[in-house]
Coordinates of C-alpha atoms and ligand atoms in Angstrom, one line a residue:
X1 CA 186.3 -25.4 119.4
X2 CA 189.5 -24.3 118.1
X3 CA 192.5 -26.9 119.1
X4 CA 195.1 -24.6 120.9
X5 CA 194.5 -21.8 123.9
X6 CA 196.3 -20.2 125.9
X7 CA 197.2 -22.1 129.3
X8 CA 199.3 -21.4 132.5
X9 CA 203.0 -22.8 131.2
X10 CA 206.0 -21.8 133.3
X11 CA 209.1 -20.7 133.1
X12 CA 212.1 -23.3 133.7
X13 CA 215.6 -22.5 134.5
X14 CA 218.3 -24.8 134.1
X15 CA 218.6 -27.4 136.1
X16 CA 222.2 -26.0 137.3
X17 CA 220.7 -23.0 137.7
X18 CA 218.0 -24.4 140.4
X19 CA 221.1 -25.9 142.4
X20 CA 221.7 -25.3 145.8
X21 CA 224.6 -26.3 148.0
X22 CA 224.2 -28.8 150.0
X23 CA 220.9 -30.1 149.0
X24 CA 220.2 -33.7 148.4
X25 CA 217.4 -35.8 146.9
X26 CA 218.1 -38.9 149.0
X27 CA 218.4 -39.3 153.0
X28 CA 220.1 -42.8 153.9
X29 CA 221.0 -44.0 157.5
X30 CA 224.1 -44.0 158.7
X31 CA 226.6 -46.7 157.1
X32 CA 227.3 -49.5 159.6
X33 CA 229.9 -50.9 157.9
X34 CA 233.4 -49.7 157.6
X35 CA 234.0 -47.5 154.8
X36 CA 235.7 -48.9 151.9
X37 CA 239.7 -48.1 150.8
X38 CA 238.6 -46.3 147.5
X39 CA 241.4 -45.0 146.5
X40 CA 242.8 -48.4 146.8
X41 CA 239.9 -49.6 144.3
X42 CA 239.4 -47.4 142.3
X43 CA 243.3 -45.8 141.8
X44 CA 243.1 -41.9 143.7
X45 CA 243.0 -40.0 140.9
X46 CA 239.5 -41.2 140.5
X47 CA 238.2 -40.3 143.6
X48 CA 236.9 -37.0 144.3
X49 CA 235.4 -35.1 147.1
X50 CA 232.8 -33.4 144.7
X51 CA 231.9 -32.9 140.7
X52 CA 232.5 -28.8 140.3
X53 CA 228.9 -27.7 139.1
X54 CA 227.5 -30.8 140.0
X55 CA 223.6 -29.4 140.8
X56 CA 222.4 -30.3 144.4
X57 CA 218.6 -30.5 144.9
X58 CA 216.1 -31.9 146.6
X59 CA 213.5 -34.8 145.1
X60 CA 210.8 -32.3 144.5
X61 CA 213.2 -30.0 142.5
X62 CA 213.9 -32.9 140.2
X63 CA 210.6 -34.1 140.1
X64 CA 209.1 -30.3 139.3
X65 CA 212.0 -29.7 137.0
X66 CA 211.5 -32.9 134.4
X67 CA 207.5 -33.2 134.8
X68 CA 207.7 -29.4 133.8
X69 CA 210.0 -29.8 130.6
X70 CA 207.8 -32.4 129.8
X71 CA 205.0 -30.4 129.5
X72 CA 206.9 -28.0 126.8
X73 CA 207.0 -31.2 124.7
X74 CA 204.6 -32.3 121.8
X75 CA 204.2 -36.0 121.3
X76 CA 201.9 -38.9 119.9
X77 CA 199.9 -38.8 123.3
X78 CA 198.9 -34.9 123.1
X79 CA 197.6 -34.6 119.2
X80 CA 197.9 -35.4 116.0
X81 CA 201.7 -35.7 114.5
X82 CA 200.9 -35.9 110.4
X83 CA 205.0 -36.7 110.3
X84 CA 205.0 -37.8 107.1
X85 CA 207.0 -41.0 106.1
X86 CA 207.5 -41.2 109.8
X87 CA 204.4 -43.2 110.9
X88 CA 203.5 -41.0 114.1
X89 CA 200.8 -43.7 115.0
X90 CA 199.3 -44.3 118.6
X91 CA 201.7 -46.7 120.3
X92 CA 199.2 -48.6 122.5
X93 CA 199.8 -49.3 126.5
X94 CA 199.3 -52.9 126.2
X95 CA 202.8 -52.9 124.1
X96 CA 204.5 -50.9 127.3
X97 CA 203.0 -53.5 129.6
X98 CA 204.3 -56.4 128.0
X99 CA 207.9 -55.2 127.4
X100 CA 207.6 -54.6 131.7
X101 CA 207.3 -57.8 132.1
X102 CA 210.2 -59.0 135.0
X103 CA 211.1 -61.9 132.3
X104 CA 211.2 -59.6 130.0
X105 CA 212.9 -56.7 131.1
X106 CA 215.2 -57.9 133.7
X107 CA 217.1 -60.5 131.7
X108 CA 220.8 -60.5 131.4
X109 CA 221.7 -60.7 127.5
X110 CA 224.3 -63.0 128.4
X111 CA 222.4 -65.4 130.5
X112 CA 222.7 -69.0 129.6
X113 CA 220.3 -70.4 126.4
X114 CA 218.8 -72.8 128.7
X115 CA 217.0 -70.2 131.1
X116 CA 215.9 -67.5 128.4
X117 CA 214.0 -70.5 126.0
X118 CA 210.9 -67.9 126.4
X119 CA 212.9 -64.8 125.2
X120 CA 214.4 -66.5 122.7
X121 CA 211.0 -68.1 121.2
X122 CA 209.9 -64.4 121.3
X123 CA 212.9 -63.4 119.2
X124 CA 212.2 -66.3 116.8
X125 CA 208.3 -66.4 116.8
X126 CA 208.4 -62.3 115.9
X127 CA 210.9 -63.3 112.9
X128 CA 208.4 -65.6 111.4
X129 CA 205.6 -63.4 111.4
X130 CA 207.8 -60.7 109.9
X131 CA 208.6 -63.4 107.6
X132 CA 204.7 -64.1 106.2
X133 CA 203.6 -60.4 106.6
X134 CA 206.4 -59.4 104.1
X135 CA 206.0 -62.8 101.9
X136 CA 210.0 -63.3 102.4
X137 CA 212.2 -66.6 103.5
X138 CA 214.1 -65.4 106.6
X139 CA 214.4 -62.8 109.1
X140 CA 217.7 -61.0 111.3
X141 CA 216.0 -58.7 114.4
X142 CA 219.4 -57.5 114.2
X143 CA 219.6 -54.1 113.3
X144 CA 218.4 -51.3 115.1
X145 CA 217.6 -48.5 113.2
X146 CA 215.8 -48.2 109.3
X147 CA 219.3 -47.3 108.3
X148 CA 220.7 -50.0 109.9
X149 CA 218.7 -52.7 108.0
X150 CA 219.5 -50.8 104.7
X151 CA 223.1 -51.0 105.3
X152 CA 222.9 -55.1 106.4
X153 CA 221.1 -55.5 103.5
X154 CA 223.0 -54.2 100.9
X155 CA 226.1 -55.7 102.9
X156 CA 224.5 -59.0 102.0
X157 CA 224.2 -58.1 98.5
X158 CA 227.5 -57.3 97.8
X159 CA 228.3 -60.7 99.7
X160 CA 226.6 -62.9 97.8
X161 CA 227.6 -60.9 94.7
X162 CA 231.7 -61.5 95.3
X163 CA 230.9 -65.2 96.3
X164 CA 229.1 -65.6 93.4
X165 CA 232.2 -63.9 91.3
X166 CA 230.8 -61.2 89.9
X167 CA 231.3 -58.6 92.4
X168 CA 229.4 -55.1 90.8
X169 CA 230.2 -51.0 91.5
X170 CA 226.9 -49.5 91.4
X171 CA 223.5 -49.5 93.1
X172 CA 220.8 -47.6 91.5
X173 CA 218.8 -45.6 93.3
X174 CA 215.7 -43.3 92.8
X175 CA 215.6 -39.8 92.9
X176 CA 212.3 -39.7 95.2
X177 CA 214.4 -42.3 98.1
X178 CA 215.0 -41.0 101.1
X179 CA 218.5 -40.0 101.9
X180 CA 219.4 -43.3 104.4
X181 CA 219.5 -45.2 101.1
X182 CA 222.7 -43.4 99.5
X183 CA 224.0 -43.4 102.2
X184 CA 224.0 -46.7 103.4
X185 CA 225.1 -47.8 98.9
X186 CA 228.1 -45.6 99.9
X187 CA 228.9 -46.8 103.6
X188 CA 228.9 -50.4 101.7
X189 CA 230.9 -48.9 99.3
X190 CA 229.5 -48.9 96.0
X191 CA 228.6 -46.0 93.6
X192 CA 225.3 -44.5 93.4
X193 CA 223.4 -43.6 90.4
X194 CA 220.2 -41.5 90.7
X195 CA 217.2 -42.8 88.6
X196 CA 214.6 -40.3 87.4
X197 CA 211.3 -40.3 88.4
X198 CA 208.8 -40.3 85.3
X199 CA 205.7 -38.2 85.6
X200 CA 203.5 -40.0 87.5
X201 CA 206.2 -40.0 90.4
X202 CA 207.0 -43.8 89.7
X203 CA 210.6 -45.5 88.7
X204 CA 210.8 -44.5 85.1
X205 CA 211.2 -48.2 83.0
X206 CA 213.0 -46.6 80.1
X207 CA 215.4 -44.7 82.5
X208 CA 216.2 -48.7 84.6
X209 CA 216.3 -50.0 81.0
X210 CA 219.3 -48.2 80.1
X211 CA 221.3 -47.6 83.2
X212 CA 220.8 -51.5 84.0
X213 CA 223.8 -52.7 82.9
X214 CA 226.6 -55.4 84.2
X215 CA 227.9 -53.0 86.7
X216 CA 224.8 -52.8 89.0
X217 CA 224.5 -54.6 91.6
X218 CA 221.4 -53.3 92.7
X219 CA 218.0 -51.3 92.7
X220 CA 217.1 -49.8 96.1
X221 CA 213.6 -49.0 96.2
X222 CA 210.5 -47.6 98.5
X223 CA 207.2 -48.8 98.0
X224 CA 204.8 -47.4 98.0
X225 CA 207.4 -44.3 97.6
X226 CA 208.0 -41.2 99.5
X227 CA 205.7 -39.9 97.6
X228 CA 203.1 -42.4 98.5
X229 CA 203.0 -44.1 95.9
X230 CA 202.5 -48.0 95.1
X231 CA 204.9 -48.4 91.6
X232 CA 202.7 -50.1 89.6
X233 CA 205.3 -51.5 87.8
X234 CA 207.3 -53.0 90.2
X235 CA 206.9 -56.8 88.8
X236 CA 208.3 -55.7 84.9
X237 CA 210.7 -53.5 87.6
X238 CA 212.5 -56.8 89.4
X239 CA 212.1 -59.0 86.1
X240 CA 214.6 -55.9 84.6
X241 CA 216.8 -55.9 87.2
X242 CA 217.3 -60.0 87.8
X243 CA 217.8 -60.4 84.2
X244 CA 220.6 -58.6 84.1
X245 CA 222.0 -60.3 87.4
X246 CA 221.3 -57.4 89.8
X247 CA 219.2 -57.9 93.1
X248 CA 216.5 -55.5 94.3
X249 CA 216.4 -54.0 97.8
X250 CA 213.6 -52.8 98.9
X251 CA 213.0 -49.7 101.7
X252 CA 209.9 -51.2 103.7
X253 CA 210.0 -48.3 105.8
X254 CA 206.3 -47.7 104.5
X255 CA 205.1 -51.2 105.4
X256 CA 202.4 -49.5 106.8
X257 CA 200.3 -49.2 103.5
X258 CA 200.9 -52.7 102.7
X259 CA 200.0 -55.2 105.7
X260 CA 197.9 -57.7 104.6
X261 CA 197.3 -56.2 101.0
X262 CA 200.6 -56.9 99.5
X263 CA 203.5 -59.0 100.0
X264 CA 207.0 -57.6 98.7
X265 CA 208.2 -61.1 98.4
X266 CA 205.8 -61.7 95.5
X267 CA 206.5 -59.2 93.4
X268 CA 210.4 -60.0 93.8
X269 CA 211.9 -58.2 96.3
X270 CA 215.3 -60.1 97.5
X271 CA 215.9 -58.0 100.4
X272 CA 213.9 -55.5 102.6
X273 CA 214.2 -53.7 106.1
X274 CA 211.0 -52.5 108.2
X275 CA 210.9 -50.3 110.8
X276 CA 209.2 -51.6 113.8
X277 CA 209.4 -48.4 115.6
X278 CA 207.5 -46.9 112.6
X279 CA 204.7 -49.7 111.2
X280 CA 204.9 -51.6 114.3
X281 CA 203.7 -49.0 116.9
X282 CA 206.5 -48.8 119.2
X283 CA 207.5 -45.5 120.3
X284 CA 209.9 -43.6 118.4
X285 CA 211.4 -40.1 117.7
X286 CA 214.3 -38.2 119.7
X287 CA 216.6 -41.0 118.4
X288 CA 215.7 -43.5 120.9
X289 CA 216.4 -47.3 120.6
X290 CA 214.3 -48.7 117.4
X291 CA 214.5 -51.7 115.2
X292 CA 215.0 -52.0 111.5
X293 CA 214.8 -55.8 110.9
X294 CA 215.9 -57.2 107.6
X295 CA 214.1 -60.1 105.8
X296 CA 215.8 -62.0 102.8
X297 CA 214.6 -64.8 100.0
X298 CA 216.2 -67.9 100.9
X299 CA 219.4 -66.6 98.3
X300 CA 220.6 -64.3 100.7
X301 CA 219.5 -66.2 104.0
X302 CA 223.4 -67.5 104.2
X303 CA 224.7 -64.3 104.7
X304 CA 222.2 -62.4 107.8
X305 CA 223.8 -61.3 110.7
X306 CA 225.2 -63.7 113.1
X307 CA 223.6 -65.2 115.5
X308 CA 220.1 -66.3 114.3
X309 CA 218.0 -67.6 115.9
X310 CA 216.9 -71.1 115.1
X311 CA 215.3 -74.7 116.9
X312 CA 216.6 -78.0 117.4
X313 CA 214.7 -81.0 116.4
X314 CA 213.7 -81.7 120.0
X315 CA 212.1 -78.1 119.9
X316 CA 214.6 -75.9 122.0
X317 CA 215.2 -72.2 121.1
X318 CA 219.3 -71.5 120.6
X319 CA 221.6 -69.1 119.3
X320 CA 223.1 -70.4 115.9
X321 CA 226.7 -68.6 115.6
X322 CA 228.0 -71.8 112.9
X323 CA 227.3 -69.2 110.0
X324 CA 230.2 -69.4 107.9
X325 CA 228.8 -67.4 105.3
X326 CA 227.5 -63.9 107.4
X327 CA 227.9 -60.6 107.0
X328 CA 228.9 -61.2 111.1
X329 CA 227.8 -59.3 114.2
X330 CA 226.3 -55.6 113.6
X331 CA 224.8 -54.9 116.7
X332 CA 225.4 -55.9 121.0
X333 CA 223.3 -59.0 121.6
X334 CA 220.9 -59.8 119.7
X335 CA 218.7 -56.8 118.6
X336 CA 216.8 -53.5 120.8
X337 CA 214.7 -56.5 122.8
X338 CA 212.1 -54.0 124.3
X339 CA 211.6 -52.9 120.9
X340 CA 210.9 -56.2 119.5
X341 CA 208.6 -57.5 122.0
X342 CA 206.4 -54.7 121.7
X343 CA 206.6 -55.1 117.9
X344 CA 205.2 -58.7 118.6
X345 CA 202.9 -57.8 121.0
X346 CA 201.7 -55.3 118.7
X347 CA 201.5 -58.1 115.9
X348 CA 199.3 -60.7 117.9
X349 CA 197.3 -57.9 119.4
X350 CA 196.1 -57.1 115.8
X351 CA 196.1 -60.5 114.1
X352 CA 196.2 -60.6 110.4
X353 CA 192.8 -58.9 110.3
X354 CA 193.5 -56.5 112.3
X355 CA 196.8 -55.5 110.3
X356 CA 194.9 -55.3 107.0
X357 CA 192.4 -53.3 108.6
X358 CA 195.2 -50.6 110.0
X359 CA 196.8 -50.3 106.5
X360 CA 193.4 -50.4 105.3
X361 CA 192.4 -47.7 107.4
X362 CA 195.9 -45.6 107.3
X363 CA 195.5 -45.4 103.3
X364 CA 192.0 -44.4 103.9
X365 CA 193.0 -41.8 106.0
X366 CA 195.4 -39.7 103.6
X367 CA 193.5 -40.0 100.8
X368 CA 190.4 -38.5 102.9
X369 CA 193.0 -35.7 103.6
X370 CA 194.0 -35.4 99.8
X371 CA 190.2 -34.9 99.0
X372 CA 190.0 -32.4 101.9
X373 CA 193.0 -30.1 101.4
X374 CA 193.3 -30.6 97.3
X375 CA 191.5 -27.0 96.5
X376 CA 193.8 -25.6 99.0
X377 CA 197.2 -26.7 98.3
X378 CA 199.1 -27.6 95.3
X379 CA 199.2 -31.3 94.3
X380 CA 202.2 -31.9 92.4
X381 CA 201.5 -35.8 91.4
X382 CA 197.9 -36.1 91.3
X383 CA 198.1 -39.9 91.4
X384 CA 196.1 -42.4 94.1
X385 CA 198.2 -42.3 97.2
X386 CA 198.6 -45.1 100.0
X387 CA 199.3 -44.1 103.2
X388 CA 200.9 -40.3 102.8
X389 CA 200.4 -38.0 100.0
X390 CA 202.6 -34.7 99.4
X391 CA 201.2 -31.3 98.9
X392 CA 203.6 -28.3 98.3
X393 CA 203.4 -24.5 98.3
X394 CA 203.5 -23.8 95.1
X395 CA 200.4 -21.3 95.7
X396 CA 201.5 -19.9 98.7
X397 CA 205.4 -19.3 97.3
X398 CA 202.8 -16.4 94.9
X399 CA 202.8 -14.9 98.3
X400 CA 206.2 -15.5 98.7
X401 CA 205.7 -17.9 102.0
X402 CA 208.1 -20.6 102.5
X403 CA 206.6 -24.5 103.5
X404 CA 208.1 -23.5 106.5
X405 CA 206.1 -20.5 106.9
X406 CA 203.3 -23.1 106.7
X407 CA 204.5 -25.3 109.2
X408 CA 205.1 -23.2 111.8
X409 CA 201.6 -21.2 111.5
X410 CA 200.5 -25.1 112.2
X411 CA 201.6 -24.9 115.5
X412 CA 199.5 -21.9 116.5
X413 CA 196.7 -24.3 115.8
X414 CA 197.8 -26.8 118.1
X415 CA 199.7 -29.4 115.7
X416 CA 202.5 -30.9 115.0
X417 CA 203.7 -29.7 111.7
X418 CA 203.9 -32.5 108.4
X419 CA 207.1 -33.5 107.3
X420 CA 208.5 -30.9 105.0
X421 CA 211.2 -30.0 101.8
X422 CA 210.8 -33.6 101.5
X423 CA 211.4 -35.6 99.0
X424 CA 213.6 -33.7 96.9
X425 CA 211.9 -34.2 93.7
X426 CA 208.9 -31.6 95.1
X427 CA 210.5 -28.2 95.1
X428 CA 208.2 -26.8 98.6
X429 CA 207.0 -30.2 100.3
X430 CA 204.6 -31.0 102.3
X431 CA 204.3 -34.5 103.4
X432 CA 201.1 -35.9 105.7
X433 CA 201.0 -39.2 106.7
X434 CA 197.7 -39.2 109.3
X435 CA 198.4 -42.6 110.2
X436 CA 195.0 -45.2 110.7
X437 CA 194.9 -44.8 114.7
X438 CA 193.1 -40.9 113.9
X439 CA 189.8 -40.5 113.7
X440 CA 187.6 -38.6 111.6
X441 CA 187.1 -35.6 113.9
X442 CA 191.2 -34.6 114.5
X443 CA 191.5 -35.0 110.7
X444 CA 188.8 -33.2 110.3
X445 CA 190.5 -30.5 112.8
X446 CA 193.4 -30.5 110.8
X447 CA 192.2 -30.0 107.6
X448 CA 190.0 -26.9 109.1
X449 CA 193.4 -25.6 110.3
X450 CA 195.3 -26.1 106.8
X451 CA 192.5 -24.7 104.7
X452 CA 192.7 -21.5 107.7
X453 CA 196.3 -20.9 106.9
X454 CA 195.8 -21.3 103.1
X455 CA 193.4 -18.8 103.6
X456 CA 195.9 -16.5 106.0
X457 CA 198.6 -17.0 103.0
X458 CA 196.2 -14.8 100.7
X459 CA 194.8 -12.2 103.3
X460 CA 198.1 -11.7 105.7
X461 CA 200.8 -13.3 104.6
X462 CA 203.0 -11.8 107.5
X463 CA 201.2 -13.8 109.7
X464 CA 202.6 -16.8 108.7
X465 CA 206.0 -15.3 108.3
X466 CA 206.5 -14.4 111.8
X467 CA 204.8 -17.5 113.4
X468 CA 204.8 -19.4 115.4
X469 CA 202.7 -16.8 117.7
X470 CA 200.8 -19.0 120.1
X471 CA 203.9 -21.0 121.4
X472 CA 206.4 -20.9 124.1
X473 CA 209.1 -20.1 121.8
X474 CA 208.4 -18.2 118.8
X475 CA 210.9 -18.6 115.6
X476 CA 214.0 -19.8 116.0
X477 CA 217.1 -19.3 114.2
X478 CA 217.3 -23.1 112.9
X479 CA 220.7 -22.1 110.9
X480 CA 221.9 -21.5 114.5
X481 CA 220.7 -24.2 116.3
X482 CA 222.2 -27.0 113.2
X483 CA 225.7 -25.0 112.7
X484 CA 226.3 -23.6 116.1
X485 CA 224.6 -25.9 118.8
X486 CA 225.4 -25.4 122.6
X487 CA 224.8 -28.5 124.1
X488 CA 226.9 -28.0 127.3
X489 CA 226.5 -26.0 129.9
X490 CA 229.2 -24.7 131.5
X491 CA 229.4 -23.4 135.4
X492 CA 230.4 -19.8 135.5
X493 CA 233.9 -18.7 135.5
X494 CA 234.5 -21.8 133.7
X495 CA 235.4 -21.5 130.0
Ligands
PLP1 C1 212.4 -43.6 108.4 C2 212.9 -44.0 107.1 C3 214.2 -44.5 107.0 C4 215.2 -44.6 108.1 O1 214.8 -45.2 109.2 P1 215.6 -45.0 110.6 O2 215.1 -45.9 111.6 O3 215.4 -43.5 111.0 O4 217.1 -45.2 110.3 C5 214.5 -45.0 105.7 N1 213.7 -44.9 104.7 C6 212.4 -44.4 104.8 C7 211.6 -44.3 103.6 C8 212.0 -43.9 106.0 O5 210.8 -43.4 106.1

């Protein structure tokens, strides 16, 4: 049975649009108490007899209007989302339970240590685990984004670096990384220097052999890479680089093919971020709230963000601010909470069995997928992948067909397109990462539908350069939408 049909979807106008004056979604009793002085309050160039274009409707307007968008939306919980180096995985229900807790997700972030000792042991007891899953020394739940961990992280390196007086300029960085990890070298201010990749799509040793020199401060890595990758080399790849006094940083934004099967720590890492919206199964995407802890070896454990986390002697939870050494404060509180208690939930739900199994399972998966679709596309590093592997068009570009051709023809088949044009080192990418929570039959699906539209790119390549057919939309004018968005609408009459 093919994955997409056709099926009833209606139209939607604005919400603005659907307003009517006078109409209201609420119907409250008459107030029995005498109306407040609110220009006195609140100063009377505040107040206001109405909001001009403020829409007015009733409940079931609102209610029709959202449940409806929502229906024009793809997402984890409709199909399969190969998003590669994003980790699309199933985020289970018993996380979203949990994180409703009243406890849990009605407490003031201010209220007093004393009366939060179960929140906080959450906050510690999720740190540790993080801790021995990752083979590190200490945790901050701190930051709450991938990006955000990279940039405490290298923060702390250039701390401990100017305390230990020998403050460097650069960081190196591979040319396969994804584009957070510049950025963040740069927002810390130091240099960046791109390494090349050697054949096999791995740090090249001869290349970190000579541009590992006094001024570096650091080698930001992924591993496995964006390619998928485990570098092979990466314990003669830290020996290099802490020889010569640098630190290296590592991007665990894949931790997904590693959970029980690896352990950055031991092939010395000093620093590393995860993405618990990403590994972790809490929902992400949309730029929603997400958490990208860092985890340190007991070098750098001075300098995490302040507060910590820590327990007295008589076993009570409290928030450790006497941290003379930190980078300081780099987010409100103490973290995205919600986030983090699904991560844990997620965690203990598993156990360490359960975790090696997923990675187990999620490297499984794409390399099923790279034996499935490798007579189909091109396979530009033909190297044992973990838990993503990257195709590209190189076939297909004969036709002259764009990856993005490719991707949007996906969508007539009912799936979310794979990441693609990235990384930058494979000109046309095309990057799956299935993720362990599909089963055999959707990947199975899917690679029926890519093999369909390799086979389209050869008999009617127009196809796939006018699609997407089957959707609500067809294709869009993304130059548009990035240069020239219109986010605001306007009531008429009004410029
Ligand atoms: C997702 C990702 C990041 C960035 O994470 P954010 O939470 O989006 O900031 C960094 N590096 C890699 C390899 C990633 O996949």
């Amino acid at each position: 049975m093919p994955k997409s049909t056709s099926h009833l979807s209606q139209n939607e106008g604005l919400i603005f649009e659907r307003s009517s004056l006078g109409r209201s979604g609420y119907d409250l009793p008459p107030s029995d108490v005498p109306d407040p002085d609110l220009a006195l309050a609140l100063g009377s160039e505040n107040v206001r007899e109405s909001i001009a274009g403020f829409p007015e409707l009733s409940e079931l307007d609102v209610v029709r209007h959202f449940t409806r968008l929502s229906t024009w939306n793809y997402s984890i919980d409709t199909g399969f989302y190969p998003l590669g180096s994003c980790t699309m995985k199933y985020n289970p229900r018993i996380n979203e339970r949990v994180a409703r807790f009243e406890g849990i997700a009605y407490t003031h972030p201010l209220a007093p240590e004393p009366f939060v000792q179960g929140n906080l042991e959450i906050l510690k007891t999720l740190g540790d685990l993080l801790v021995e899953i990752t083979g590190m020394d200490a945790a901050s739940l701190q930051p709450p984004a991938g990006a955000s961990g990279e940039l405490a992280g290298v923060m702390m390196i250039r701390a401990l670096l100017s305390d230990r007086g020998n403050p460097r300029q650069k960081i190196l960085i591979p040319d396969s990384a994804h584009g957070t990890n510049p950025a963040s070298a740069s927002i810390a201010g130091y240099k960046v220097e791109s390494l090349k990749s050697d054949a096999h799509g791995c740090i090249s040793l001869a290349a970190l052999e000579s541009a590992m020199n006094a001024d570096v401060a650091a080698l930001m890595l992924t591993n496995p890479n964006t390619l998928g990758i485990f570098e092979r080399n990466i314990v003669h790849i830290t020996e290099i680089v802490h020889r010569r006094g640098g630190l290296v940083y590592m991007d665990g934004a894949n931790l997904n093919a590693l959970m029980g099967l690896a352990w950055p720590g031991d092939f010395g890492i000093d620093v590393m971020h995860m993405n618990l919206h990403k590994t972790m199964s809490t929902p992400h995407g949309g730029g929603g709230p997400g958490a990208g802890p860092v985890v340190v070896k007991k070098t750098l454990e001075p300098y995490l963000p302040s507060p910590v986390v820590a327990c007295d002697a008589l076993g009570r939870y409290f928030l450790d601010h006497d941290r003379p050494r930190s980078i300081g404060k780099l987010k409100a509180y103490y973290g995205n909470f919600g986030t983090l208690v699904r991560a844990l939930c997620y965690i203990l739900a598993n156990g360490s069995a359960g975790l090696r199994e997923a990675s187990s399972t999620a490297i499984l998966n794409a390399n099923y997928l790279k034996h499935k679709l490798r007579d189909h596309y091109d396979l530009p590093y033909d190297e044992p992948v973990l838990h993503e592997v990257v195709f590209s068009n190189k076939r297909q570009a004969q036709q002259h067909l764009s990856v993005m051709d490719i991707a949007k023809r996906l969508m007539d088949y009912g799936f979310h397109p794979p990441t693609v044009a990235f990384p930058l080192i494979v000109p046309g990418a095309l990057m799956i990462e299935p993720t362990e929570t599909e089963g055999k039959a959707e990947l199975d699906l899917f690679a029926e539908a890519m093999k369909a539209i390799a086979a389209e790119a050869e008999s009617n390549p127009d196809l796939l350069r006018s699609a997407p057919h089957a959707t609500r939309v067809k294709r869009l004018d993304e130059v548009q939408a990035a240069r020239r968005p219109v986010l605001r609408w306007k009531p008429p009459g009004i410029s």
